[in-house]
């Protein structure tokens, strides 16, 4: 009746033929096809999940191959969703695939996630992690969360209203800049471990059905598993449900979906220059200061010697729009958020930027005003 490929799991009493049929009928969405998504996709496809949705906007880069085991050297430059689909289809021709070669964002999150039974978060940035959580809570769908950095990994299953959500654990993205894997580094085999465990938890949820769980198969619902692979110490912590959680304490129709900006994943490699460390004369002798605020803000006051390039116009800027200048570029806005976005845009256009002024013009003007002679 069944493909012999599934024999080793059907023989498990907690799984059986019923579990296999449940898996075959299941639709799983993988958000991100990187270090976590690669092993998760491979094991889900191999185990006989019915349909996999794959969303990732990126192309394969040689720096991915250290941990993203879906791809080969020859795949460099190709779209991840396309190469992943070819690999997974070769592994299991019964698998149905749905491809989204796009960025997961507030505009598409609801329509895409609503088509699946379970979502696996394989993203590498906070903006995406919070959005995945919020949409899963809104849709009352189980979410298998995973995260890796350097030598350490985290794993959890969130499923409102049966347990807490990611925001019960972390209410908001961190205010301070947190480096991501590209900057801080990560061990490929650790990504493989956590991604494989995400596939395992996903299959446990799909085979077990709705909580509460009474059988010996107990998914990591409402619990956080932490692994420090340097020493192989691990911990499982119970995550309390926050009765005042800004997301899972609300009725679904009141949960907003928004794109978080200016956190991890954005402004990678940006140097923070403190305004207090900038002497007034230094600002325009040491750096080419670039003001990315709008006209009305520029007119109300700006750093002497700065050039004005509003953020709203940056996506259309051309190489000829910029002065040839030896000084390193220093971006600033009013409070330090828009300058991070400007950094991402300019970097994508091939410019080299030294950094931005932490907390922007507001912080820069502070010491100047303090230093002004009193009338
Ligand atoms: Zn919550």
mmCIF file of C-alpha atoms and ligand atoms in Angstrom:
data_model
loop_
_atom_site.group_PDB
_atom_site.id
_atom_site.type_symbol
_atom_site.label_atom_id
_atom_site.label_comp_id
_atom_site.label_asym_id
_atom_site.label_seq_id
_atom_site.Cartn_x
_atom_site.Cartn_y
_atom_site.Cartn_z
ATOM 1 C CA UNK A 1 0.000 0.000 0.000
ATOM 2 C CA UNK A 2 2.812 2.359 0.925
ATOM 3 C CA UNK A 3 6.026 3.260 -0.775
ATOM 4 C CA UNK A 4 8.787 1.247 0.951
ATOM 5 C CA UNK A 5 10.601 4.524 1.442
ATOM 6 C CA UNK A 6 8.437 5.215 4.527
ATOM 7 C CA UNK A 7 8.736 1.742 6.089
ATOM 8 C CA UNK A 8 11.223 2.799 8.790
ATOM 9 C CA UNK A 9 8.846 5.352 10.269
ATOM 10 C CA UNK A 10 5.533 3.515 9.715
ATOM 11 C CA UNK A 11 6.910 0.737 11.899
ATOM 12 C CA UNK A 12 7.000 3.164 14.852
ATOM 13 C CA UNK A 13 3.913 2.624 16.993
ATOM 14 C CA UNK A 14 3.443 6.365 17.575
ATOM 15 C CA UNK A 15 3.487 6.927 13.808
ATOM 16 C CA UNK A 16 1.994 3.995 11.901
ATOM 17 C CA UNK A 17 -0.065 4.091 8.726
ATOM 18 C CA UNK A 18 -2.388 6.702 10.209
ATOM 19 C CA UNK A 19 0.511 9.045 10.906
ATOM 20 C CA UNK A 20 1.848 8.556 7.401
ATOM 21 C CA UNK A 21 -1.529 9.397 5.873
ATOM 22 C CA UNK A 22 -1.819 12.434 8.098
ATOM 23 C CA UNK A 23 1.607 13.598 6.920
ATOM 24 C CA UNK A 24 0.701 12.972 3.276
ATOM 25 C CA UNK A 25 -2.393 15.183 3.686
ATOM 26 C CA UNK A 26 -0.387 17.998 5.320
ATOM 27 C CA UNK A 27 0.701 21.304 3.843
ATOM 28 C CA UNK A 28 3.820 22.907 5.366
ATOM 29 C CA UNK A 29 5.280 26.347 4.603
ATOM 30 C CA UNK A 30 9.018 26.946 4.946
ATOM 31 C CA UNK A 31 9.872 30.615 5.439
ATOM 32 C CA UNK A 32 13.494 30.882 4.340
ATOM 33 C CA UNK A 33 15.587 28.272 2.525
ATOM 34 C CA UNK A 34 18.896 28.856 4.261
ATOM 35 C CA UNK A 35 20.788 27.022 6.985
ATOM 36 C CA UNK A 36 17.629 25.975 8.856
ATOM 37 C CA UNK A 37 15.263 25.654 5.902
ATOM 38 C CA UNK A 38 17.605 23.388 3.926
ATOM 39 C CA UNK A 39 17.694 20.400 6.303
ATOM 40 C CA UNK A 40 14.070 20.980 7.351
ATOM 41 C CA UNK A 41 12.932 20.804 3.717
ATOM 42 C CA UNK A 42 15.030 17.723 2.955
ATOM 43 C CA UNK A 43 13.717 15.727 5.926
ATOM 44 C CA UNK A 44 10.094 16.769 5.404
ATOM 45 C CA UNK A 45 10.272 15.817 1.725
ATOM 46 C CA UNK A 46 11.967 12.519 2.533
ATOM 47 C CA UNK A 47 9.369 11.688 5.195
ATOM 48 C CA UNK A 48 6.489 12.117 2.753
ATOM 49 C CA UNK A 49 4.855 15.409 3.694
ATOM 50 C CA UNK A 50 2.202 16.077 1.040
ATOM 51 C CA UNK A 51 2.869 19.690 0.071
ATOM 52 C CA UNK A 52 5.752 22.039 0.811
ATOM 53 C CA UNK A 53 5.533 25.798 0.219
ATOM 54 C CA UNK A 54 8.947 27.408 -0.240
ATOM 55 C CA UNK A 55 9.455 31.147 0.163
ATOM 56 C CA UNK A 56 12.831 32.856 -0.278
ATOM 57 C CA UNK A 57 13.803 35.877 -2.400
ATOM 58 C CA UNK A 58 17.513 35.081 -2.610
ATOM 59 C CA UNK A 59 19.936 33.495 -5.000
ATOM 60 C CA UNK A 60 22.459 30.869 -4.011
ATOM 61 C CA UNK A 61 25.792 32.376 -2.966
ATOM 62 C CA UNK A 62 29.045 30.459 -2.448
ATOM 63 C CA UNK A 63 29.074 31.643 1.187
ATOM 64 C CA UNK A 64 25.781 29.734 1.717
ATOM 65 C CA UNK A 65 27.195 26.309 0.885
ATOM 66 C CA UNK A 66 28.930 25.876 4.262
ATOM 67 C CA UNK A 67 25.492 25.162 5.821
ATOM 68 C CA UNK A 68 22.734 25.303 3.185
ATOM 69 C CA UNK A 69 22.794 21.654 2.197
ATOM 70 C CA UNK A 70 20.056 21.933 -0.431
ATOM 71 C CA UNK A 71 22.514 23.467 -2.892
ATOM 72 C CA UNK A 72 25.575 22.484 -4.884
ATOM 73 C CA UNK A 73 28.463 24.608 -6.089
ATOM 74 C CA UNK A 74 26.936 24.643 -9.572
ATOM 75 C CA UNK A 75 23.783 26.308 -8.141
ATOM 76 C CA UNK A 76 25.613 29.575 -7.333
ATOM 77 C CA UNK A 77 23.687 32.502 -8.796
ATOM 78 C CA UNK A 78 20.440 30.539 -9.288
ATOM 79 C CA UNK A 79 17.214 31.255 -7.379
ATOM 80 C CA UNK A 80 17.091 29.250 -4.152
ATOM 81 C CA UNK A 81 13.438 28.252 -4.570
ATOM 82 C CA UNK A 82 14.145 26.806 -8.014
ATOM 83 C CA UNK A 83 17.224 24.831 -7.032
ATOM 84 C CA UNK A 84 15.540 23.658 -3.825
ATOM 85 C CA UNK A 85 12.488 22.496 -5.784
ATOM 86 C CA UNK A 86 14.638 20.477 -8.196
ATOM 87 C CA UNK A 87 16.555 18.824 -5.341
ATOM 88 C CA UNK A 88 13.431 18.015 -3.297
ATOM 89 C CA UNK A 89 11.511 16.695 -6.290
ATOM 90 C CA UNK A 90 14.423 14.388 -7.135
ATOM 91 C CA UNK A 91 14.430 13.172 -3.545
ATOM 92 C CA UNK A 92 10.686 12.491 -3.514
ATOM 93 C CA UNK A 93 8.683 12.644 -6.761
ATOM 94 C CA UNK A 94 5.396 12.382 -4.791
ATOM 95 C CA UNK A 95 5.990 15.757 -3.150
ATOM 96 C CA UNK A 96 3.844 18.705 -4.249
ATOM 97 C CA UNK A 97 5.726 22.019 -4.294
ATOM 98 C CA UNK A 98 4.520 25.617 -4.254
ATOM 99 C CA UNK A 99 7.190 28.246 -4.879
ATOM 100 C CA UNK A 100 7.320 31.875 -3.791
ATOM 101 C CA UNK A 101 10.510 33.561 -5.060
ATOM 102 C CA UNK A 102 9.769 36.677 -2.999
ATOM 103 C CA UNK A 103 10.470 38.313 0.345
ATOM 104 C CA UNK A 104 8.129 37.333 3.179
ATOM 105 C CA UNK A 105 6.518 40.618 4.245
ATOM 106 C CA UNK A 106 3.358 42.089 5.743
ATOM 107 C CA UNK A 107 1.799 42.424 2.274
ATOM 108 C CA UNK A 108 1.970 38.695 1.423
ATOM 109 C CA UNK A 109 2.227 36.975 4.850
ATOM 110 C CA UNK A 110 -1.477 36.429 5.466
ATOM 111 C CA UNK A 111 -2.437 35.187 2.012
ATOM 112 C CA UNK A 112 0.499 32.772 1.827
ATOM 113 C CA UNK A 113 0.357 31.384 5.398
ATOM 114 C CA UNK A 114 -3.428 30.875 5.256
ATOM 115 C CA UNK A 115 -2.855 28.124 2.660
ATOM 116 C CA UNK A 116 -0.795 25.912 5.006
ATOM 117 C CA UNK A 117 -1.382 23.750 8.098
ATOM 118 C CA UNK A 118 1.947 24.546 9.776
ATOM 119 C CA UNK A 119 4.690 27.126 9.294
ATOM 120 C CA UNK A 120 8.416 26.609 9.853
ATOM 121 C CA UNK A 121 10.431 29.727 10.596
ATOM 122 C CA UNK A 122 13.785 29.338 8.886
ATOM 123 C CA UNK A 123 14.405 33.077 8.670
ATOM 124 C CA UNK A 124 17.588 34.783 9.829
ATOM 125 C CA UNK A 125 16.284 38.162 10.997
ATOM 126 C CA UNK A 126 14.020 39.595 13.674
ATOM 127 C CA UNK A 127 11.741 41.460 11.263
ATOM 128 C CA UNK A 128 10.755 38.159 9.685
ATOM 129 C CA UNK A 129 10.577 36.227 12.972
ATOM 130 C CA UNK A 130 8.125 38.686 14.512
ATOM 131 C CA UNK A 131 6.008 38.833 11.372
ATOM 132 C CA UNK A 132 5.862 35.020 11.076
ATOM 133 C CA UNK A 133 4.756 34.851 14.712
ATOM 134 C CA UNK A 134 2.086 37.524 14.359
ATOM 135 C CA UNK A 135 0.545 35.963 11.256
ATOM 136 C CA UNK A 136 0.560 32.488 12.822
ATOM 137 C CA UNK A 137 -1.213 33.805 15.937
ATOM 138 C CA UNK A 138 -3.717 35.635 13.742
ATOM 139 C CA UNK A 139 -4.423 32.457 11.751
ATOM 140 C CA UNK A 140 -4.261 30.144 14.824
ATOM 141 C CA UNK A 141 -1.617 27.999 13.068
ATOM 142 C CA UNK A 142 1.271 26.114 14.661
ATOM 143 C CA UNK A 143 4.728 27.658 14.216
ATOM 144 C CA UNK A 144 7.989 25.780 14.585
ATOM 145 C CA UNK A 145 10.569 28.356 15.593
ATOM 146 C CA UNK A 146 14.301 27.906 15.257
ATOM 147 C CA UNK A 147 17.255 30.222 15.570
ATOM 148 C CA UNK A 148 21.018 29.865 15.421
ATOM 149 C CA UNK A 149 23.943 32.155 16.100
ATOM 150 C CA UNK A 150 27.610 31.265 16.434
ATOM 151 C CA UNK A 151 27.586 27.937 18.379
ATOM 152 C CA UNK A 152 24.128 28.244 19.932
ATOM 153 C CA UNK A 153 20.639 27.261 18.880
ATOM 154 C CA UNK A 154 17.030 27.742 20.031
ATOM 155 C CA UNK A 155 13.966 25.671 19.209
ATOM 156 C CA UNK A 156 10.283 26.015 20.184
ATOM 157 C CA UNK A 157 6.755 25.312 19.003
ATOM 158 C CA UNK A 158 4.234 28.128 19.288
ATOM 159 C CA UNK A 159 0.528 27.578 18.714
ATOM 160 C CA UNK A 160 -1.947 30.147 19.952
ATOM 161 C CA UNK A 161 -4.368 29.752 21.633
ATOM 162 C CA UNK A 162 -2.974 26.406 22.898
ATOM 163 C CA UNK A 163 0.157 28.016 24.320
ATOM 164 C CA UNK A 164 2.299 31.157 24.387
ATOM 165 C CA UNK A 165 3.614 32.927 21.291
ATOM 166 C CA UNK A 166 7.067 34.210 20.340
ATOM 167 C CA UNK A 167 6.120 37.700 21.591
ATOM 168 C CA UNK A 168 5.263 36.266 25.025
ATOM 169 C CA UNK A 169 8.970 35.356 25.118
ATOM 170 C CA UNK A 170 10.360 38.386 23.258
ATOM 171 C CA UNK A 171 7.752 41.211 23.159
ATOM 172 C CA UNK A 172 9.654 43.426 20.687
ATOM 173 C CA UNK A 173 12.739 43.203 18.477
ATOM 174 C CA UNK A 174 15.836 44.189 20.484
ATOM 175 C CA UNK A 175 16.509 47.926 20.555
ATOM 176 C CA UNK A 176 20.263 47.445 20.386
ATOM 177 C CA UNK A 177 21.813 46.164 17.209
ATOM 178 C CA UNK A 178 22.246 42.376 17.270
ATOM 179 C CA UNK A 179 24.686 40.901 14.766
ATOM 180 C CA UNK A 180 23.350 38.162 12.498
ATOM 181 C CA UNK A 181 25.091 35.035 11.237
ATOM 182 C CA UNK A 182 26.888 36.848 8.432
ATOM 183 C CA UNK A 183 28.671 39.042 10.966
ATOM 184 C CA UNK A 184 28.875 36.861 14.060
ATOM 185 C CA UNK A 185 29.371 33.542 12.303
ATOM 186 C CA UNK A 186 27.623 30.189 12.622
ATOM 187 C CA UNK A 187 28.607 26.521 12.524
ATOM 188 C CA UNK A 188 27.070 24.715 9.552
ATOM 189 C CA UNK A 189 26.495 21.462 11.420
ATOM 190 C CA UNK A 190 24.624 23.411 14.141
ATOM 191 C CA UNK A 191 22.286 24.855 11.483
ATOM 192 C CA UNK A 192 21.809 21.299 10.244
ATOM 193 C CA UNK A 193 20.962 20.118 13.765
ATOM 194 C CA UNK A 194 18.409 22.847 14.477
ATOM 195 C CA UNK A 195 16.809 22.646 11.025
ATOM 196 C CA UNK A 196 16.487 18.862 11.350
ATOM 197 C CA UNK A 197 14.874 19.299 14.772
ATOM 198 C CA UNK A 198 12.421 21.799 13.279
ATOM 199 C CA UNK A 199 11.395 19.119 10.770
ATOM 200 C CA UNK A 200 11.083 16.614 13.627
ATOM 201 C CA UNK A 201 8.868 18.940 15.696
ATOM 202 C CA UNK A 202 6.765 19.779 12.635
ATOM 203 C CA UNK A 203 6.142 16.077 11.978
ATOM 204 C CA UNK A 204 5.321 15.467 15.656
ATOM 205 C CA UNK A 205 2.727 18.263 15.551
ATOM 206 C CA UNK A 206 1.230 17.037 12.264
ATOM 207 C CA UNK A 207 1.024 13.407 13.371
ATOM 208 C CA UNK A 208 -0.265 14.240 16.880
ATOM 209 C CA UNK A 209 -3.071 16.578 15.833
ATOM 210 C CA UNK A 210 -4.556 19.135 18.195
ATOM 211 C CA UNK A 211 -3.260 19.653 21.767
ATOM 212 C CA UNK A 212 -3.478 18.778 24.610
ATOM 213 C CA UNK A 213 -1.008 15.969 23.954
ATOM 214 C CA UNK A 214 -1.590 12.784 25.869
ATOM 215 C CA UNK A 215 0.461 10.266 23.903
ATOM 216 C CA UNK A 216 4.186 9.739 24.323
ATOM 217 C CA UNK A 217 4.721 12.000 21.334
ATOM 218 C CA UNK A 218 4.845 15.430 22.924
ATOM 219 C CA UNK A 219 5.839 18.381 20.697
ATOM 220 C CA UNK A 220 7.864 21.243 22.186
ATOM 221 C CA UNK A 221 4.707 23.346 22.560
ATOM 222 C CA UNK A 222 5.222 26.279 24.910
ATOM 223 C CA UNK A 223 8.746 25.154 25.729
ATOM 224 C CA UNK A 224 12.069 26.580 24.601
ATOM 225 C CA UNK A 225 15.004 24.265 24.011
ATOM 226 C CA UNK A 226 18.427 25.869 24.187
ATOM 227 C CA UNK A 227 21.593 24.223 22.924
ATOM 228 C CA UNK A 228 25.147 25.395 23.577
ATOM 229 C CA UNK A 229 27.039 23.206 21.171
ATOM 230 C CA UNK A 230 30.462 24.329 22.438
ATOM 231 C CA UNK A 231 29.920 22.139 25.504
ATOM 232 C CA UNK A 232 26.792 20.245 24.403
ATOM 233 C CA UNK A 233 24.821 21.601 27.344
ATOM 234 C CA UNK A 234 21.123 22.008 26.736
ATOM 235 C CA UNK A 235 18.133 23.253 28.678
ATOM 236 C CA UNK A 236 14.371 23.114 28.177
ATOM 237 C CA UNK A 237 12.519 26.087 29.643
ATOM 238 C CA UNK A 238 8.772 26.456 30.030
ATOM 239 C CA UNK A 239 7.608 29.664 28.322
ATOM 240 C CA UNK A 240 4.878 31.365 30.365
ATOM 241 C CA UNK A 241 1.967 32.823 28.417
ATOM 242 C CA UNK A 242 1.942 36.592 28.852
ATOM 243 C CA UNK A 243 -1.670 37.599 29.643
ATOM 244 C CA UNK A 244 -0.859 41.100 28.341
ATOM 245 C CA UNK A 245 0.920 39.927 25.180
ATOM 246 C CA UNK A 246 0.412 42.540 22.468
ATOM 247 C CA UNK A 247 -0.419 39.797 19.955
ATOM 248 C CA UNK A 248 -1.770 36.535 21.373
ATOM 249 C CA UNK A 249 -3.985 38.185 24.018
ATOM 250 C CA UNK A 250 -5.942 39.897 21.224
ATOM 251 C CA UNK A 251 -8.753 38.559 19.042
ATOM 252 C CA UNK A 252 -7.323 37.555 15.634
ATOM 253 C CA UNK A 253 -9.011 40.389 13.740
ATOM 254 C CA UNK A 254 -7.256 42.952 15.976
ATOM 255 C CA UNK A 255 -3.738 41.639 15.349
ATOM 256 C CA UNK A 256 -1.940 44.028 12.985
ATOM 257 C CA UNK A 257 0.711 42.752 10.561
ATOM 258 C CA UNK A 258 3.612 45.085 9.981
ATOM 259 C CA UNK A 259 7.147 45.022 8.676
ATOM 260 C CA UNK A 260 9.625 45.797 11.442
ATOM 261 C CA UNK A 261 12.400 48.030 10.137
ATOM 262 C CA UNK A 262 15.869 48.859 11.265
ATOM 263 C CA UNK A 263 16.628 45.722 13.241
ATOM 264 C CA UNK A 264 18.809 42.730 12.639
ATOM 265 C CA UNK A 265 18.956 41.831 8.984
ATOM 266 C CA UNK A 266 18.907 45.501 8.014
ATOM 267 C CA UNK A 267 21.993 47.701 7.978
ATOM 268 C CA UNK A 268 24.376 44.765 8.215
ATOM 269 C CA UNK A 269 27.901 45.986 8.948
ATOM 270 C CA UNK A 270 26.854 49.564 9.661
ATOM 271 C CA UNK A 271 29.196 51.452 12.012
ATOM 272 C CA UNK A 272 27.468 53.457 14.729
ATOM 273 C CA UNK A 273 29.152 56.843 15.249
ATOM 274 C CA UNK A 274 28.186 58.531 18.498
ATOM 275 C CA UNK A 275 27.273 62.189 18.110
ATOM 276 C CA UNK A 276 29.124 63.029 21.317
ATOM 277 C CA UNK A 277 32.333 61.707 19.752
ATOM 278 C CA UNK A 278 32.000 64.096 16.814
ATOM 279 C CA UNK A 279 33.439 67.532 17.374
ATOM 280 C CA UNK A 280 31.468 70.172 15.468
ATOM 281 C CA UNK A 281 34.329 70.851 13.056
ATOM 282 C CA UNK A 282 35.099 67.154 12.644
ATOM 283 C CA UNK A 283 31.727 66.332 11.275
ATOM 284 C CA UNK A 284 32.427 68.066 8.014
ATOM 285 C CA UNK A 285 36.177 67.703 7.728
ATOM 286 C CA UNK A 286 36.534 64.047 8.596
ATOM 287 C CA UNK A 287 33.401 62.778 6.840
ATOM 288 C CA UNK A 288 31.190 63.514 3.897
ATOM 289 C CA UNK A 289 27.958 63.908 5.870
ATOM 290 C CA UNK A 290 24.838 62.835 3.982
ATOM 291 C CA UNK A 291 21.514 64.064 5.324
ATOM 292 C CA UNK A 292 18.721 61.659 4.308
ATOM 293 C CA UNK A 293 15.843 63.598 5.906
ATOM 294 C CA UNK A 294 13.111 65.346 3.965
ATOM 295 C CA UNK A 295 13.344 68.950 2.689
ATOM 296 C CA UNK A 296 11.440 70.558 5.558
ATOM 297 C CA UNK A 297 13.765 68.960 8.110
ATOM 298 C CA UNK A 298 16.872 69.981 6.153
ATOM 299 C CA UNK A 299 15.590 73.556 5.904
ATOM 300 C CA UNK A 300 15.093 73.697 9.678
ATOM 301 C CA UNK A 301 18.789 72.993 10.267
ATOM 302 C CA UNK A 302 21.508 70.556 9.243
ATOM 303 C CA UNK A 303 25.163 69.723 9.810
ATOM 304 C CA UNK A 304 27.330 72.361 8.060
ATOM 305 C CA UNK A 305 28.958 71.002 4.917
ATOM 306 C CA UNK A 306 26.528 68.081 4.649
ATOM 307 C CA UNK A 307 24.889 67.161 1.350
ATOM 308 C CA UNK A 308 21.158 66.520 1.172
ATOM 309 C CA UNK A 309 19.840 63.276 -0.319
ATOM 310 C CA UNK A 310 16.324 62.468 1.001
ATOM 311 C CA UNK A 311 15.644 58.809 1.719
ATOM 312 C CA UNK A 312 12.570 58.837 -0.506
ATOM 313 C CA UNK A 313 14.732 59.664 -3.544
ATOM 314 C CA UNK A 314 17.606 57.273 -2.816
ATOM 315 C CA UNK A 315 16.153 54.244 -4.645
ATOM 316 C CA UNK A 316 16.307 56.314 -7.862
ATOM 317 C CA UNK A 317 19.792 57.766 -7.346
ATOM 318 C CA UNK A 318 22.409 57.353 -10.097
ATOM 319 C CA UNK A 319 26.211 57.295 -9.822
ATOM 320 C CA UNK A 320 26.381 60.860 -11.245
ATOM 321 C CA UNK A 321 24.278 62.192 -8.353
ATOM 322 C CA UNK A 322 27.183 61.806 -5.932
ATOM 323 C CA UNK A 323 30.213 64.100 -5.525
ATOM 324 C CA UNK A 324 33.645 62.570 -6.000
ATOM 325 C CA UNK A 325 34.978 62.913 -2.490
ATOM 326 C CA UNK A 326 37.775 61.135 -0.644
ATOM 327 C CA UNK A 327 36.134 61.376 2.759
ATOM 328 C CA UNK A 328 34.228 58.377 4.171
ATOM 329 C CA UNK A 329 30.479 58.708 3.957
ATOM 330 C CA UNK A 330 28.559 59.308 7.183
ATOM 331 C CA UNK A 331 24.770 59.102 6.972
ATOM 332 C CA UNK A 332 22.368 60.785 9.311
ATOM 333 C CA UNK A 333 18.648 61.366 9.711
ATOM 334 C CA UNK A 334 16.663 62.813 12.602
ATOM 335 C CA UNK A 335 16.762 59.886 15.037
ATOM 336 C CA UNK A 336 18.916 57.143 13.470
ATOM 337 C CA UNK A 337 16.263 54.866 11.929
ATOM 338 C CA UNK A 338 15.953 56.197 8.381
ATOM 339 C CA UNK A 339 19.747 56.369 8.041
ATOM 340 C CA UNK A 340 19.844 52.587 8.577
ATOM 341 C CA UNK A 341 17.411 52.111 5.713
ATOM 342 C CA UNK A 342 19.434 54.549 3.599
ATOM 343 C CA UNK A 343 22.504 52.448 4.327
ATOM 344 C CA UNK A 344 20.823 49.313 2.969
ATOM 345 C CA UNK A 345 19.709 51.114 -0.187
ATOM 346 C CA UNK A 346 23.090 52.726 -0.889
ATOM 347 C CA UNK A 347 24.963 49.527 -0.162
ATOM 348 C CA UNK A 348 22.756 47.658 -2.621
ATOM 349 C CA UNK A 349 23.749 50.296 -5.205
ATOM 350 C CA UNK A 350 27.402 49.466 -4.636
ATOM 351 C CA UNK A 351 28.408 52.466 -2.502
ATOM 352 C CA UNK A 352 30.843 52.192 0.404
ATOM 353 C CA UNK A 353 29.502 53.861 3.545
ATOM 354 C CA UNK A 354 31.472 54.362 6.751
ATOM 355 C CA UNK A 355 28.497 54.513 9.102
ATOM 356 C CA UNK A 356 25.691 56.606 10.491
ATOM 357 C CA UNK A 357 25.243 58.952 13.424
ATOM 358 C CA UNK A 358 23.629 57.057 16.264
ATOM 359 C CA UNK A 359 20.329 58.762 17.124
ATOM 360 C CA UNK A 360 20.882 61.162 14.244
ATOM 361 C CA UNK A 361 20.717 64.935 13.977
ATOM 362 C CA UNK A 362 18.847 65.167 17.261
ATOM 363 C CA UNK A 363 21.836 63.729 19.105
ATOM 364 C CA UNK A 364 24.364 65.750 17.081
ATOM 365 C CA UNK A 365 22.603 69.043 17.802
ATOM 366 C CA UNK A 366 22.590 68.278 21.544
ATOM 367 C CA UNK A 367 26.308 68.892 22.186
ATOM 368 C CA UNK A 368 26.319 71.854 19.806
ATOM 369 C CA UNK A 369 23.538 73.507 21.732
ATOM 370 C CA UNK A 370 25.248 72.692 25.012
ATOM 371 C CA UNK A 371 28.481 74.240 23.660
ATOM 372 C CA UNK A 372 26.854 77.443 22.381
ATOM 373 C CA UNK A 373 27.712 80.600 24.293
ATOM 374 C CA UNK A 374 24.796 81.771 26.369
ATOM 375 C CA UNK A 375 23.157 85.040 25.466
HETATM 376 ZN ZN1 LIG B 1 1.947 36.037 23.026
#
